[in-house]
Every structure is written in structure tokens, then in C-alpha cells.
Tab-separated table of C-alpha atoms and ligand atoms in Angstrom:
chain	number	residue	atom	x	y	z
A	1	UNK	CA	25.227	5.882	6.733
A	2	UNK	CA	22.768	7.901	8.457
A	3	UNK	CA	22.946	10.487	11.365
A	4	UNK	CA	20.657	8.402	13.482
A	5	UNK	CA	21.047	4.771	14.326
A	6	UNK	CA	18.166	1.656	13.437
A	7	UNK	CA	18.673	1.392	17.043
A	8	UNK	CA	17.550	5.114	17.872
A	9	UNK	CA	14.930	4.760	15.033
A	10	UNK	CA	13.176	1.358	16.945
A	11	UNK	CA	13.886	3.685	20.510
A	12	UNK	CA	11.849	6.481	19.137
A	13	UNK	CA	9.240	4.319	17.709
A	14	UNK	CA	8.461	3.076	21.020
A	15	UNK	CA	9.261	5.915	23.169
A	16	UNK	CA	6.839	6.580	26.298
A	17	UNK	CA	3.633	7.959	25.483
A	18	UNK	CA	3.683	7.577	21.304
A	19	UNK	CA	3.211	4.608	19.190
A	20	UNK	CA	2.758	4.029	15.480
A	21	UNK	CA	-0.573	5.017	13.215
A	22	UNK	CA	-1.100	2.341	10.306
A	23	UNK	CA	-2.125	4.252	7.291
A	24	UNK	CA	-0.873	1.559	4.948
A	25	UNK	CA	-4.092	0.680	3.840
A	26	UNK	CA	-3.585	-1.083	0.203
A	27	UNK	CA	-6.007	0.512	-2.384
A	28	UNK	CA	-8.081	-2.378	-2.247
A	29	UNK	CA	-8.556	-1.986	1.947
A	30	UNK	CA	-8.951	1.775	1.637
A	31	UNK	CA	-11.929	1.146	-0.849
A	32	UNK	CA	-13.143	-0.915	1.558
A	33	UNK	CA	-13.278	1.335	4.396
A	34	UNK	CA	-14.540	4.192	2.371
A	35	UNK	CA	-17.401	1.903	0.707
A	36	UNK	CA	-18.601	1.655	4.393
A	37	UNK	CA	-18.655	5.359	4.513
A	38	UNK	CA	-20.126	6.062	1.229
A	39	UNK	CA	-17.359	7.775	0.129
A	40	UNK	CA	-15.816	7.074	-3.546
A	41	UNK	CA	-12.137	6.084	-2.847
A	42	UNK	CA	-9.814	7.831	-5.844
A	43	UNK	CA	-5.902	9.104	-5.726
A	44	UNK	CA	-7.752	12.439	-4.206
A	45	UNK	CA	-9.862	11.317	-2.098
A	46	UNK	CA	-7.533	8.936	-0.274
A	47	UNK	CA	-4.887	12.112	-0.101
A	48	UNK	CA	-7.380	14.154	1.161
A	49	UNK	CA	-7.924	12.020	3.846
A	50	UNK	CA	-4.462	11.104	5.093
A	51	UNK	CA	-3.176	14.150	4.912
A	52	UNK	CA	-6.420	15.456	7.132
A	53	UNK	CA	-4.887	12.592	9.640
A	54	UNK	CA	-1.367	13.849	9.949
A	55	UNK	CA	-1.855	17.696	9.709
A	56	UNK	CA	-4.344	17.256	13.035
A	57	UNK	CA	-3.000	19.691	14.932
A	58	UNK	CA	-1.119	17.366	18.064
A	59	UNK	CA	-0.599	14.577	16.390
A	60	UNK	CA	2.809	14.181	17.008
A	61	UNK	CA	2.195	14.446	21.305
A	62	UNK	CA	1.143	10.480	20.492
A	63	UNK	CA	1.959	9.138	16.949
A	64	UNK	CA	5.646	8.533	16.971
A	65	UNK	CA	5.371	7.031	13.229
A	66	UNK	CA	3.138	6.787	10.483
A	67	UNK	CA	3.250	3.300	8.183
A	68	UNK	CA	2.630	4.513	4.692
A	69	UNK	CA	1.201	2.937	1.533
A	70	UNK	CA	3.016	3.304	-1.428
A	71	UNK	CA	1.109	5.554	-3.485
A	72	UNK	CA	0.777	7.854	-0.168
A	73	UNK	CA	4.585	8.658	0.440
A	74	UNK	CA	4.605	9.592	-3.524
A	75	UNK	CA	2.019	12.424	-2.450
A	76	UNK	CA	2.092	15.326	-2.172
A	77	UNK	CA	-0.298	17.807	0.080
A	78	UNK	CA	-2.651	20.695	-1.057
A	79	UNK	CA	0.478	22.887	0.402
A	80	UNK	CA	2.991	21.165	-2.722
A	81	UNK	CA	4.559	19.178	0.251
A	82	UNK	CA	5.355	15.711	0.282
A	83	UNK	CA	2.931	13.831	2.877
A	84	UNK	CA	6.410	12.060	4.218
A	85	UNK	CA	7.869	15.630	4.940
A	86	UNK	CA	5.407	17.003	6.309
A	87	UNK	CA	5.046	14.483	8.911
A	88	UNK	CA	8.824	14.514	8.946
A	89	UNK	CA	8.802	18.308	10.143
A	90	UNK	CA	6.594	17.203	12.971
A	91	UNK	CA	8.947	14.590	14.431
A	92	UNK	CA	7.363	12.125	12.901
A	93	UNK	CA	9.121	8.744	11.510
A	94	UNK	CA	8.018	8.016	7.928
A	95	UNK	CA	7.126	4.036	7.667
A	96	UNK	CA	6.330	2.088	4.648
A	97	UNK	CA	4.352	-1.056	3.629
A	98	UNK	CA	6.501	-3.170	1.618
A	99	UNK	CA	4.547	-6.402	1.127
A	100	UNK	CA	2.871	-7.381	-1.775
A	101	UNK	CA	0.188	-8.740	-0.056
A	102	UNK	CA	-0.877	-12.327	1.320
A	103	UNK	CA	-1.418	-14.676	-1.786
A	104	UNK	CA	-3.028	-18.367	-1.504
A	105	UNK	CA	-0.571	-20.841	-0.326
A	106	UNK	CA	0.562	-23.880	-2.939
A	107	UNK	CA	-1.155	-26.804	-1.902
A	108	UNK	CA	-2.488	-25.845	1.016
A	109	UNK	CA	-6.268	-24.897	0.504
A	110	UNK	CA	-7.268	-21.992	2.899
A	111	UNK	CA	-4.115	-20.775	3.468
A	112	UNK	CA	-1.963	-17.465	2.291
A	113	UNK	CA	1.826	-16.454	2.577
A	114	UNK	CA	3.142	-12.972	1.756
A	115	UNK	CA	4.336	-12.365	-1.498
A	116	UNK	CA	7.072	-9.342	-2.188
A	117	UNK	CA	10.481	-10.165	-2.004
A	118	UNK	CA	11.617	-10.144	-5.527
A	119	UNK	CA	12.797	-6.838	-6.344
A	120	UNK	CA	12.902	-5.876	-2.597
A	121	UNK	CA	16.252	-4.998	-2.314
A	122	UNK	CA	15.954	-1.961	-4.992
A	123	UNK	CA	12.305	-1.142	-4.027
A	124	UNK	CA	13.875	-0.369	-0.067
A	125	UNK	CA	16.588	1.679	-1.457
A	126	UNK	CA	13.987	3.997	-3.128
A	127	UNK	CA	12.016	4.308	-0.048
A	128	UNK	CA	14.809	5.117	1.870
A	129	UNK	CA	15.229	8.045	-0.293
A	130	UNK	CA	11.971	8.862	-0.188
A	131	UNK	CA	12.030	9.400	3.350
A	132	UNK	CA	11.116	6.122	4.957
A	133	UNK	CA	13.269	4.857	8.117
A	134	UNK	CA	10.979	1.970	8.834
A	135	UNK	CA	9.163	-0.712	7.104
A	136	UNK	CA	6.407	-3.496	7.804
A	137	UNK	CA	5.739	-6.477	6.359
A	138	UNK	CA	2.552	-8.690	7.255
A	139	UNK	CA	1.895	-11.965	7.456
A	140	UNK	CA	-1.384	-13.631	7.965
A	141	UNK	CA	-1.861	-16.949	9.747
A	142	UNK	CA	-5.599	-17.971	10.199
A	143	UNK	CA	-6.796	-19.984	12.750
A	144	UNK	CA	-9.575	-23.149	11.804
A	145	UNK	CA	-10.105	-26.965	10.937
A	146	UNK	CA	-6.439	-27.967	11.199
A	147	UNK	CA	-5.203	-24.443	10.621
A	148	UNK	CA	-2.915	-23.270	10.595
A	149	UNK	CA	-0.347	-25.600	9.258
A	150	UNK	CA	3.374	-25.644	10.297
A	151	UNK	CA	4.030	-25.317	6.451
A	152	UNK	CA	1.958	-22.184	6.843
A	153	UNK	CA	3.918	-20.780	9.690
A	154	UNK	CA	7.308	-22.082	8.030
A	155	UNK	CA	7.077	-20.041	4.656
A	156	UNK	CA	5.732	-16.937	6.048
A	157	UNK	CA	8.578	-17.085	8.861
A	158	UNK	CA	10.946	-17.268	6.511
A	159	UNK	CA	9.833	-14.858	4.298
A	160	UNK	CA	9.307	-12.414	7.335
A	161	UNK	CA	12.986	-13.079	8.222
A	162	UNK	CA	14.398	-12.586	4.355
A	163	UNK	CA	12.271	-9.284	4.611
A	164	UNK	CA	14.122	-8.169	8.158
A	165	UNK	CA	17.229	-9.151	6.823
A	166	UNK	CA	17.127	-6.679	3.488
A	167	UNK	CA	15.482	-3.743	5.485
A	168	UNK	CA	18.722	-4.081	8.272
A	169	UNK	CA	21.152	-4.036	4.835
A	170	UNK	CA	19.441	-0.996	3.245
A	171	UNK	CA	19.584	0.914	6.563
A	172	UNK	CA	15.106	0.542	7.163
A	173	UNK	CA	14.483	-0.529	10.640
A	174	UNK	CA	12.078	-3.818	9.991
A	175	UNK	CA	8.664	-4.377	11.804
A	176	UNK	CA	8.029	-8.236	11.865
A	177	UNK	CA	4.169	-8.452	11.732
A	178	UNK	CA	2.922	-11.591	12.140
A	179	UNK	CA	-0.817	-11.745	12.424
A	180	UNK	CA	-2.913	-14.266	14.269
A	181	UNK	CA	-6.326	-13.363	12.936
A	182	UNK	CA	-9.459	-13.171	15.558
A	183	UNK	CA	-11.890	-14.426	12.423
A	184	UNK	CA	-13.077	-17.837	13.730
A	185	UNK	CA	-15.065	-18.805	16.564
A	186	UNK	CA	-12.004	-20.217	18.657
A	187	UNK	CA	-10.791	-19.262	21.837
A	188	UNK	CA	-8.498	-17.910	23.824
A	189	UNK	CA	-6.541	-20.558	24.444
A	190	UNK	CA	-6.436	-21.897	20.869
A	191	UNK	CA	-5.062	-18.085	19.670
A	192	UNK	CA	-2.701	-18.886	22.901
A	193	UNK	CA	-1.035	-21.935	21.232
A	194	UNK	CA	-1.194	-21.052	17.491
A	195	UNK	CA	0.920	-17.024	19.196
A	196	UNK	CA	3.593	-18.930	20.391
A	197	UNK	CA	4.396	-21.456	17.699
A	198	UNK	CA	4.271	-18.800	15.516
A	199	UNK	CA	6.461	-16.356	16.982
A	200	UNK	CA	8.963	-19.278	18.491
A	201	UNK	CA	9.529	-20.469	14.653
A	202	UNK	CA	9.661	-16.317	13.675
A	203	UNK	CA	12.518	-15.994	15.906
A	204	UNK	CA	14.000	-18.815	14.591
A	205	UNK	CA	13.973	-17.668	11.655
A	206	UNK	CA	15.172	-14.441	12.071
A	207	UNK	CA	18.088	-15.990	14.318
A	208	UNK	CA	18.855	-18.156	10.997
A	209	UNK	CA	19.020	-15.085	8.955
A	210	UNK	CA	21.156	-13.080	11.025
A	211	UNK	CA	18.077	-10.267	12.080
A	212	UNK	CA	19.694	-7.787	14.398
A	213	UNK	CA	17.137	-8.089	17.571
A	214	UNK	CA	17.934	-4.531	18.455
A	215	UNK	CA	17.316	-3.212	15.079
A	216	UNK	CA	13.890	-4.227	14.832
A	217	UNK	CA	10.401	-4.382	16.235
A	218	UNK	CA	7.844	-6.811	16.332
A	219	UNK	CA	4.248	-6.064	15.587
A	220	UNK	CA	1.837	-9.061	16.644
A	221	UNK	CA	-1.576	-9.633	17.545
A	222	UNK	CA	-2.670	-9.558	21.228
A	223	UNK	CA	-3.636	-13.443	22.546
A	224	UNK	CA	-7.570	-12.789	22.184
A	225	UNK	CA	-10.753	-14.757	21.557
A	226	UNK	CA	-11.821	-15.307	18.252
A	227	UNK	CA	-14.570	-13.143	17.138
A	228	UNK	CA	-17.268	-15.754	17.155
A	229	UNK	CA	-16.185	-17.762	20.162
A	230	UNK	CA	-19.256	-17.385	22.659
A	231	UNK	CA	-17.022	-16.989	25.768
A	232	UNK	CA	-15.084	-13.741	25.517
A	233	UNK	CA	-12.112	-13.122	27.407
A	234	UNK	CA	-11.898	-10.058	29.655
A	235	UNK	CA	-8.844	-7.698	29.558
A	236	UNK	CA	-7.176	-9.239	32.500
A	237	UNK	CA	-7.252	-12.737	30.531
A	238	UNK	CA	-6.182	-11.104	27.856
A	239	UNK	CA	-3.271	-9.276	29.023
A	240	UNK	CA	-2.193	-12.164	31.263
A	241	UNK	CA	-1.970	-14.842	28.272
A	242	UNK	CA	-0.698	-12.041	25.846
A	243	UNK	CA	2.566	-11.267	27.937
A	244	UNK	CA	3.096	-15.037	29.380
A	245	UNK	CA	3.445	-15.472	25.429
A	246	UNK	CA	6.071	-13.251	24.743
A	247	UNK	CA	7.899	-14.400	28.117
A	248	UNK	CA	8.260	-17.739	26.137
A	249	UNK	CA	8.877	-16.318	22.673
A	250	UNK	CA	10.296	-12.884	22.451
A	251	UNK	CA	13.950	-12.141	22.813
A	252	UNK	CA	14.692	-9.688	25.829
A	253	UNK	CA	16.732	-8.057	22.822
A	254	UNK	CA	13.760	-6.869	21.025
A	255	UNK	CA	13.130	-3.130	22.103
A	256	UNK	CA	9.419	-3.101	21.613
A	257	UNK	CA	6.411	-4.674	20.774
A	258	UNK	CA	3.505	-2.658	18.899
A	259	UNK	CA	0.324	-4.346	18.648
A	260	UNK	CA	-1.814	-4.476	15.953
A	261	UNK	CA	-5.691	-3.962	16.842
A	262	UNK	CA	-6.422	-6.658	14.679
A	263	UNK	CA	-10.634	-5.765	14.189
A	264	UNK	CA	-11.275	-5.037	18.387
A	265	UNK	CA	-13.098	-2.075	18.675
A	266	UNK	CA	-11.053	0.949	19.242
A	267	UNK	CA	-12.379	0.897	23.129
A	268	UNK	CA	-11.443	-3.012	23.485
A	269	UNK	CA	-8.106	-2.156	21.955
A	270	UNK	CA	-6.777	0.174	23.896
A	271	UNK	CA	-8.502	-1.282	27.442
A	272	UNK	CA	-6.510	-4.386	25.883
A	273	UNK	CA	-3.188	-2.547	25.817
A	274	UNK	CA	-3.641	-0.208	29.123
A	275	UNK	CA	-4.385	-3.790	31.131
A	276	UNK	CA	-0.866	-5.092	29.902
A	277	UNK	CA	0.563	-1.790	30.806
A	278	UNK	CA	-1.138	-1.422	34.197
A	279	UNK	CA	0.311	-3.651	36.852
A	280	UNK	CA	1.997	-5.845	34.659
A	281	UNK	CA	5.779	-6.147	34.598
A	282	UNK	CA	7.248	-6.761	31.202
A	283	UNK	CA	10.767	-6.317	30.399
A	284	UNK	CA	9.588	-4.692	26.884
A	285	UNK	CA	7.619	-1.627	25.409
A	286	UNK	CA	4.296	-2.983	24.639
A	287	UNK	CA	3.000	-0.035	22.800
A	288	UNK	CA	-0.020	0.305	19.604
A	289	UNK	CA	0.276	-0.221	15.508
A	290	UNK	CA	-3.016	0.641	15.258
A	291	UNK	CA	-4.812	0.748	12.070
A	292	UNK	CA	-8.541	0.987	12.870
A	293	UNK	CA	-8.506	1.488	16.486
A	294	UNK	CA	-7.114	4.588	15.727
A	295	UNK	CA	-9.001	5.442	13.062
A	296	UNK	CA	-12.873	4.469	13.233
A	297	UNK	CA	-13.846	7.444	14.879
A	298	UNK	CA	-12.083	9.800	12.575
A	299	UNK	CA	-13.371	7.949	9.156
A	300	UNK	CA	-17.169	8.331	10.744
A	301	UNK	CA	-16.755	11.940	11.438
A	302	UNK	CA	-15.641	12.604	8.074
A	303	UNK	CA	-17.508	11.243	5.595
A	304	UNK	CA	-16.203	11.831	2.431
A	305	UNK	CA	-17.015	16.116	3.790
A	306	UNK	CA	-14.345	18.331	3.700
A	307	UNK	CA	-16.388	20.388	5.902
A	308	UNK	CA	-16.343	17.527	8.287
A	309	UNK	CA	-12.663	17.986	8.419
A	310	UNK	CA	-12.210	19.795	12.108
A	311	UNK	CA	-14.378	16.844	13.672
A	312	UNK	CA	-12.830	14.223	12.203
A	313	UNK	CA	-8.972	15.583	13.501
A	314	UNK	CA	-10.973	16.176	16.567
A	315	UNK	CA	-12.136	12.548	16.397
A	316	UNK	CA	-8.421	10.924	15.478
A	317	UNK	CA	-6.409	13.405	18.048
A	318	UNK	CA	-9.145	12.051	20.735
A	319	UNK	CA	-8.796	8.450	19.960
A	320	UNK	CA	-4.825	8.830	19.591
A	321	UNK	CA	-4.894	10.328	23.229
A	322	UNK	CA	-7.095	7.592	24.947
A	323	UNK	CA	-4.474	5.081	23.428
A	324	UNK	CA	-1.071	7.118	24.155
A	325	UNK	CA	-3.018	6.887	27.795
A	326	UNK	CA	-3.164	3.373	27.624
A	327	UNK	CA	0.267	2.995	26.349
A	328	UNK	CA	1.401	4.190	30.061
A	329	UNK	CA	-0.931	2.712	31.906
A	330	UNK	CA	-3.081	5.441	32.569
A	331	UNK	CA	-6.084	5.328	30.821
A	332	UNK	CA	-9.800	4.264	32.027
A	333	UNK	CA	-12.447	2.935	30.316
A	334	UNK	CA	-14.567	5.833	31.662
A	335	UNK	CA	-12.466	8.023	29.669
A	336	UNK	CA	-14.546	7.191	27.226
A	337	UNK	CA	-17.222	9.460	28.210
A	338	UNK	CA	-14.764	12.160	27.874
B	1	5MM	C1	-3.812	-0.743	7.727
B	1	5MM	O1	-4.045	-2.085	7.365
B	1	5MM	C2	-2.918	-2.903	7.020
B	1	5MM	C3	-3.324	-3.934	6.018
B	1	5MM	O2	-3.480	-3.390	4.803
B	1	5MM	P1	-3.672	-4.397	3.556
B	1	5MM	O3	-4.406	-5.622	4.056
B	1	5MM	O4	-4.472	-3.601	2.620
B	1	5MM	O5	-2.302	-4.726	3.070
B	1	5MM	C4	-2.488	-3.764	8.188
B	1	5MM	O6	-1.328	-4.506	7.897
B	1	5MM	C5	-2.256	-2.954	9.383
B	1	5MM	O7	-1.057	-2.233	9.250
B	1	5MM	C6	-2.159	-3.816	10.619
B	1	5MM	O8	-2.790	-5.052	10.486
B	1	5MM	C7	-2.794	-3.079	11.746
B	1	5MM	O9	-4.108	-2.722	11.378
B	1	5MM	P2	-5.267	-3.018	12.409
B	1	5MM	O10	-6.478	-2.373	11.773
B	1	5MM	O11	-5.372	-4.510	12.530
B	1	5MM	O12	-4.839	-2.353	13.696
């Protein structure tokens, strides 16, 4: 058993002020954003540029936890120290990605459930000595012509819930991500009713399977328009539908919520998550998960350069503030300009 509790490990995650940084891009999504940088993605590269992320000097005022990829928390810095301990000696809570991915559904054309549970069991006790505390596990529900099914929503539930359920036995506080994706040109209300069926059979599940509620956090998608739907809802729409959502879903037991950004700019994001924080009462921490929101600004400024590497921290500790503001309540979009 360790010192501190899954309990105080979800607490911290969540505390005022901080949320998490996902840096759990898979190889093949790291690529990706590099390729739109121009920047060849190798073992180097890619270390060069997460450990220029959590050596920025303040990062740990506002990033309570970094999710890692695999390959990252087996790294080690220019210094000889492990990327997990280094963050580690800051405060911060080492995460890891433990899903295999989302894999094409059986019989069910168009749609994907997460793959990764055989093996899991041994695969979290490594981690654990690695370093991690928490884990995340993603599913990926996509919203079109009689999408998604309840067969969809079914597996990855379950398999969401069998995840949560290993991470609790091996000591790994779980994050339940269950994403709605924006892709698609419907609206607000359809992301509305696909949210809450999702996360009503999610907590089913996990009620099924015995998930301690206070041992784990949930990380979903705010209730947004799709991308290509031409009326966009405003942040007070937004924030109004997101939270009515989890008023009807979420177990008061669940410490906090950490959204993912999803593929909102990093200025819709966190006006997004400010709005919910600002004026509206929730009994939960609604906090940020944020993979690119947190990090377009930083990738841009680097550029592959490492004598870019000042302005890109400069970039990610900026972007990391303007959210930690929002996370209170306190931010404004003129902050921007800042
Ligand atoms: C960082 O991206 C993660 C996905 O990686 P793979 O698709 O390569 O597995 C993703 O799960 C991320 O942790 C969350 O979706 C949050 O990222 P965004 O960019 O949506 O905030």
C-alpha cells in the first residue's frame, strides 16, 4: 500500500487552480502533430520535446499531472533523469495511457471500441513501479447517420468499467474518458443526447463492476456543436447544456471532472471551461485534460528548433496560465491580448 490514498491522488488532480496536461500522444498522433510542424518525429525528437514541456520553469503553479505515453515514462532526460521523476520532484502526478487504441467495431461499419485489456493487469503493475499513480483510458463514440449505436456505447462502457476496475486493484487512480467527438456537422443538442446516454450507461457500468466513485475521475467532452454544424453555440449554451448533463449523469461521488478539449481552439477551450466555472454552481471540480489546448501554442513556437526552446516554454507556461485562470473562474477572453 502506498503513503498516499487514490482518494488524495483524484483530490490533488483536481485541486484549485491545476489540472492535468495530456502528453499521451501515441506515436502515430505525435507524427501527426509534428508533420504539421515540419518537424521529423523520432524517439529524440519526441523526448526533446516533452521534456522542453515539463522542465518550463512554473509548470507545476498549473499542471497538477501529466498523462504519459508509454515510450515517454521509459525516458530519460538530457540530465540521465527519468521524465516521470523529474516531473515527480516538481509535485507533479505521473499519469499513463493504457489503451491500446480504438479499433473498428465487429459488425458495426463506422464504428470503433477500445482495445487493451488483455494483459492489463501486469502492464498496470509495471507502471505503477515506474512511477505512474494515474491512468486514462479513451473511448471514442462518433456522432452521424444512426450513430452512435447503443452496441457502440455498450462495449466501450464496459470495457471503460473493466479498465477502472483493474487500475482501483493495482492501486492507479482510473480516468474514465469517454469521448463524444465534435467531427460531424450536428448540433448542440444532438452532442446533448448522445453525452448523457453515454455517460448514464458508463456509470452503469462502472456501478456493475464495483468502480469506487471516489477513486476515480471522469474525463469527458464538453456538450458542444459539431464542427461543421452552421449554428455554433456560444459559451453560455455551452456551459449551460454541459453541466445540466452531468446533473443527470454524474454521481455527486465523483470528485472531479477534467475535460478534454476535444479539437476547440485553445481560446474556445478554456472560455468553454471559465463559463462553467463562472457563475455556475456545480457540486463538482470541473477542471482541464487538455491535450492541444494546452499545447498549440507551444508546438508553433518550437518548431522542431532547439533554439526555439525559451519561446515555446514561454508559449505552454502562458497557455497553462490562461486555463488554470479559467479553471477558477477568473479568466477573460481579453486575456488573450496579454
Ligand atoms: C493527447 O491525445 C490523446 C489521444 O492520443 P491517441 O489518439 O494517439 O491515443 C487523447 O486521448 C487526449 O488525452 C485527450 O483526448 C485530450 O486531448 P485533446 O487534444 O482532445 O484535449
Amino acid at each position: 500500500m502506498s503513503e498516499i490514498s487514490m482518494e488524495q491522488i483524484a483530490s490533488q488532480l483536481v485541486a484549485k487552480g491545476k489540472g492535468i496536461l495530456a502528453a499521451d500522444e501515441s506515436t502515430g498522433t505525435i507524427t501527426k502533430r509534428f508533420d504539421s510542424i515540419g518537424v521529423q518525429s523520432t524517439e529524440e525528437t519526441r523526448r526533446d520535446y516533452r521534456e522542453l514541456l515539463f522542465t518550463a520553469d512554473g509548470i507545476s503553479n498549473y499542471i497538477s499531472g501529466v498523462i504519459l505515453y508509454d515510450e515517454t515514462i521509459r525516458q530519460t532526460a538530457s540530465n540521465g533523469i527519468t521524465l516521470a521523476q523529474i516531473l515527480t520532484d516538481q509535485g507533479i502526478i505521473p499519469g499513463i495511457k493504457v489503451d491500446k487504441g480504438a479499433k473498428a467495431l465487429a459488425f458495426s461499419e463506422g464504428e470503433l471500441v477500445t482495445e487493451g485489456l488483455d494483459g492489463l493487469r501486469e502492464r498496470l503493475a509495471e507502471y505503477r513501479s515506474l512511477g505512474a499513480r494515474f491512468a486514462k483510458w479513451r473511448a471514442v463514440i462518433r456522432i452521424g447517420d444512426a450513430a452512435p449505436s447503443q452496441y457502440c456505447i455498450d462495449t466501450n462502457a464496459h470495457a471503460l468499467a473493466r479498465y477502472a476496475a483493474l487500475c482501483q486493484e493495482a492501486d492507479i487512480v482510473p480516468i474514465v474518458e469517454p469521448e463524444v467527438l465534435m467531427d460531424g456537422d450536428h448540433t448542440i443538442d444532438e452532442c446533448y443526447a448522445v453525452t448523457e446516454t453515454t455517460l448514464k450507461t458508463v456509470f452503469d457500468e462502472l456501478y456493475k463492476q464495483r468502480v469506487v466513485l471516489e477513486q476515480m475521475l471522469l474525463k469527458p467532452n464538453m456538450v458542444v456543436s459539431g464542427m461543421d454544424c452552421p449554428e455554433q453555440a456560444g459559451p453560455d449554451e455551452v456551459a449551460a447544456k454541459t453541466i445540466y448533463c452531468f446533473e443527470q449523469t454524474v454521481p455527486l461521488a465523483v470528485p472531479g471532472i477534467a475535460f478534454l478539449s476535444g479539437g476547440q481552439s485553445e481560446a474556445q477551450a478554456t472560455l468553454n471551461l471559465n463559463t462553467m466555472n463562472d457563475g455556475h454552481s456545480h457540486p463538482w471540480e470541473l477542471t482541464y485534460s487538455f491535450g492541444r489546448a494546452l499545447q498549440a501554442s507551444a508546438l508553433r513556437a518550437w518548431g522542431g528548433k532547439a533554439d526555439n526552446k525559451k519561446a515555446a516554454q514561454d508559449a505552454f507556461i502562458r497557455r497553462a496560465r490562461l486555463t488554470s485562470e479559467a479553471r477558477d473562474g477568473n479568466y477573460s477572453a481579453l486575456d488573450e491580448n496579454s
